[in-house]
Amino acid sequence: MRYSGAEIIIKLLEEQGVDKIAGIPGGANLPMYSVLAKSNKIQHILVRHEQAAGFIAQGIARTTGKAAVCFATSGPGVTNLLTAIADAKLDSVPVVAITGQIPSSLVGTDAFQEVDTCGLAIPITKHHFFVSSAKELVHILPEAFRVAEEGRPGPVIIDIPKDVQLEEIEIANWSLEDVAATIVDVEKNIPTASLEDVDKIAQMINESRKPLLYIGGGILQSNSHKLLYDFAKKNTIPVASTLMGLGCFPSNDSLFLGMLGMHGAPYTNLVLNETDLLIAFGVRFDDRATGKIAEFCPKASIIHVDIDPAELDKNKSTNFSVAADIRMVLDELILLIDKNPREEWMAEIEAIKKANPFPISQNNDCWHPLNLIRKIGALVDPDTIITTDVGQHQMWVAQSYPFQQPRTLLTSGGLGTMGFGLPAAIGAALANPEKKVICISGDGSILMNIQELATLADLKLNVTVIILNNGVLGMVRQLQELFFQQTYIATRFITNPDFASMAKCFGIKGYDLKNQGNLEAMLEKILSTSEPCVINIPIDFRENVMPTVPPGAGNHQMIGGKKHG
Amino acid sequence: MDKAKDVIIQLTVNNHAGVMSNITGLFTRRAFNLEGILCGRLKNTKTSKMYLLINNDNRIDQIVKQLKKLYDVLEVSICENCDYNIFDNVHELMQGKQ
């Protein structure tokens, strides 16, 4: 039978199990859209800006663990998509972006809407493919999904010129074609740990007196949160998490120390100073987590397990490191470690906690952002998916929301992209129709992809957008206050839209809780509904995220740890 | 060139458009130094061989690990018995014969 390139693309996407694609059509990807129109397996989500298509794909991928797809046309369609692709790279999210390119005959002529997609893709993707004939698609499409999902996941761009989408070829047998089209590709080894490696790790743990787990996104990527829990419980090892690891260990468990690093609790960062064995699982020693790297865990030996060999000994030299899937290591390791109550270490941690509590614990003001977020956490089911934007509200969520399950926090950790929250929430809701999704945002971030309220109105998903509104770019203002002698510039908004009315203009419900007498009752009422809505909650612009580790300082040198104490 | 100061990394790569910019892009993106490149197609294969001349600092391990992650890079090794004069000859070519 004869197939066009576009037909091959859509057929192969259907075979990959893709059922939703976010995107925007344009001149260079119209052949694909024309075939997509006939697909009864794939739902297309028309967004209002390509960046949102990338973040919707991320919302799907981050909640399911499977690669999700977005479409964009050449030129500005591609450049608009790039922020979401770079974001996926830094947080290791499997996304396959399929972009239209101008016809091959025009490539290199500065044609209308021509941009060097592959050149732009190099530093921000795991890999990119330029397709020069329809025949290659049979190999490249499945290969792109394999690359995106295998090992440490990441984004892949497939750039397809319009003439390749229109080219017709004869395909008699799909499986044979795939073999024939295979280009030179040596099988890359998936790293594994040997039994000796695991023995060595078990021995180091059993011999340690004050071990500490430092966990991150690798735990959810490897789906090993349950094993991790049993492992930590058996040997009584306290757990500190990165932003990306939140949800992988129940936040109400006595072993959980919360997030470490720049905005970690005082006791968490001080426990880092005392541990004699840091067990780093699925983390990359990011500067926001470690503070000044030379002063990170000064008394500890370090064990590091990560699936990406390049992360081992990258930022911090370790005593023992293995490139492997954490779940495979934990499977064996849990059998080899002693059952140990570690009473002395637990007592020491208890004392550190008592002497250095989280600074807000005595403040009962229900309008305080930390209390608001705790209240939201208390009102909704534990499987509720929370997305955030970037800034103060993001850190307040990380500090105080009671995460219990992995993949319930979607946040832009590595790139720190304002505008992530709303489209990621739409993606999460599309992939999880039975769950409630809450996007907690700020008045700065939400405006960076506000146009997607129109997409939300189209789809009528169970997404609640909560805007913690302080009228400023709060995190930057905080940096100006603390580290630039209160020189405030370009952080206060001269005007701020009426968000509740704006939501209504987009065709969804809007609430303003300003001057609302019974804040908690109102929140409870709104959160019990399942329609899309926007809630504006004014907060005090003087509230800062505390404690904070000054730039260049060690984690133990945090400031603001005792402000409210 | 100075054998104590420099290292040659030897790569086997898929031979198609864009591979060279993937490799040089990695060096730019990670702020690794790159002093010289020699590249040529291997006969009767779809692969090329590449030699990269690099200052020997403490980032060599990280450079090799990052190169191994590139999709089109098939083999990476530090060249122990390469003829370092090759790059000297290139150097002469660049500077012009005195």
XYZ file of C-alpha atoms in Angstrom, chain B:
98
model
C 51.843 20.474 21.256
C 52.747 19.199 24.677
C 51.827 15.635 25.554
C 51.792 16.421 29.267
C 49.395 19.339 28.822
C 47.104 17.966 26.132
C 44.960 14.912 25.534
C 43.558 13.467 22.321
C 40.084 11.953 22.482
C 39.229 9.502 19.728
C 35.608 9.145 18.582
C 33.737 6.922 16.187
C 30.549 8.669 15.059
C 27.649 8.125 12.696
C 28.467 9.899 9.488
C 25.582 12.216 8.737
C 24.837 15.921 8.640
C 24.838 17.673 11.966
C 27.081 15.286 13.925
C 29.954 17.757 13.995
C 27.747 20.544 15.354
C 26.377 18.180 18.026
C 29.901 17.575 19.244
C 31.147 21.156 19.057
C 27.803 22.244 20.568
C 28.486 20.045 23.578
C 31.842 21.734 24.103
C 30.274 25.209 23.922
C 27.327 24.335 26.145
C 29.471 22.794 28.893
C 32.293 25.333 28.616
C 34.854 22.631 27.816
C 37.915 23.748 25.892
C 38.584 22.350 22.406
C 41.939 23.059 20.782
C 41.648 21.119 17.538
C 39.523 18.702 15.512
C 40.511 16.185 12.862
C 37.764 14.246 11.159
C 37.518 11.798 8.287
C 35.185 9.213 6.863
C 35.969 5.519 7.403
C 36.059 3.555 4.147
C 33.038 1.398 3.296
C 31.129 2.333 6.467
C 28.549 4.875 7.536
C 30.874 6.099 10.246
C 33.613 8.657 10.674
C 36.559 8.896 12.984
C 37.249 12.074 14.887
C 40.201 13.214 16.960
C 39.684 16.020 19.453
C 42.636 17.836 20.974
C 41.867 19.006 24.501
C 43.771 20.677 27.342
C 44.319 18.107 30.044
C 42.454 19.500 33.030
C 40.378 17.764 35.675
C 37.279 17.732 33.459
C 38.442 15.036 31.017
C 36.318 12.334 32.706
C 33.237 14.536 32.510
C 33.936 15.375 28.837
C 34.238 11.675 27.961
C 31.015 10.830 29.851
C 29.086 13.615 28.148
C 30.408 12.570 24.718
C 29.283 8.980 25.362
C 25.728 10.240 25.902
C 25.485 11.745 22.415
C 23.239 9.651 20.188
C 25.538 9.612 17.161
C 28.714 8.944 19.113
C 29.415 5.215 18.940
C 32.802 4.922 20.669
C 34.871 7.223 22.852
C 38.374 6.641 24.127
C 41.347 8.627 25.295
C 44.040 8.052 22.729
C 47.090 6.665 24.546
C 49.288 5.888 21.550
C 48.152 8.488 19.039
C 50.864 10.243 17.091
C 50.677 13.674 18.676
C 52.733 15.090 15.788
C 49.615 15.056 13.637
C 48.293 18.108 15.403
C 51.748 19.724 15.252
C 51.583 19.420 11.477
C 48.148 21.026 11.524
C 49.545 23.762 13.719
C 52.247 24.412 11.137
C 49.645 24.554 8.383
C 47.631 27.090 10.360
C 50.564 29.333 11.220
C 52.125 29.130 7.740
C 55.631 27.754 7.085
C 58.330 30.064 8.379
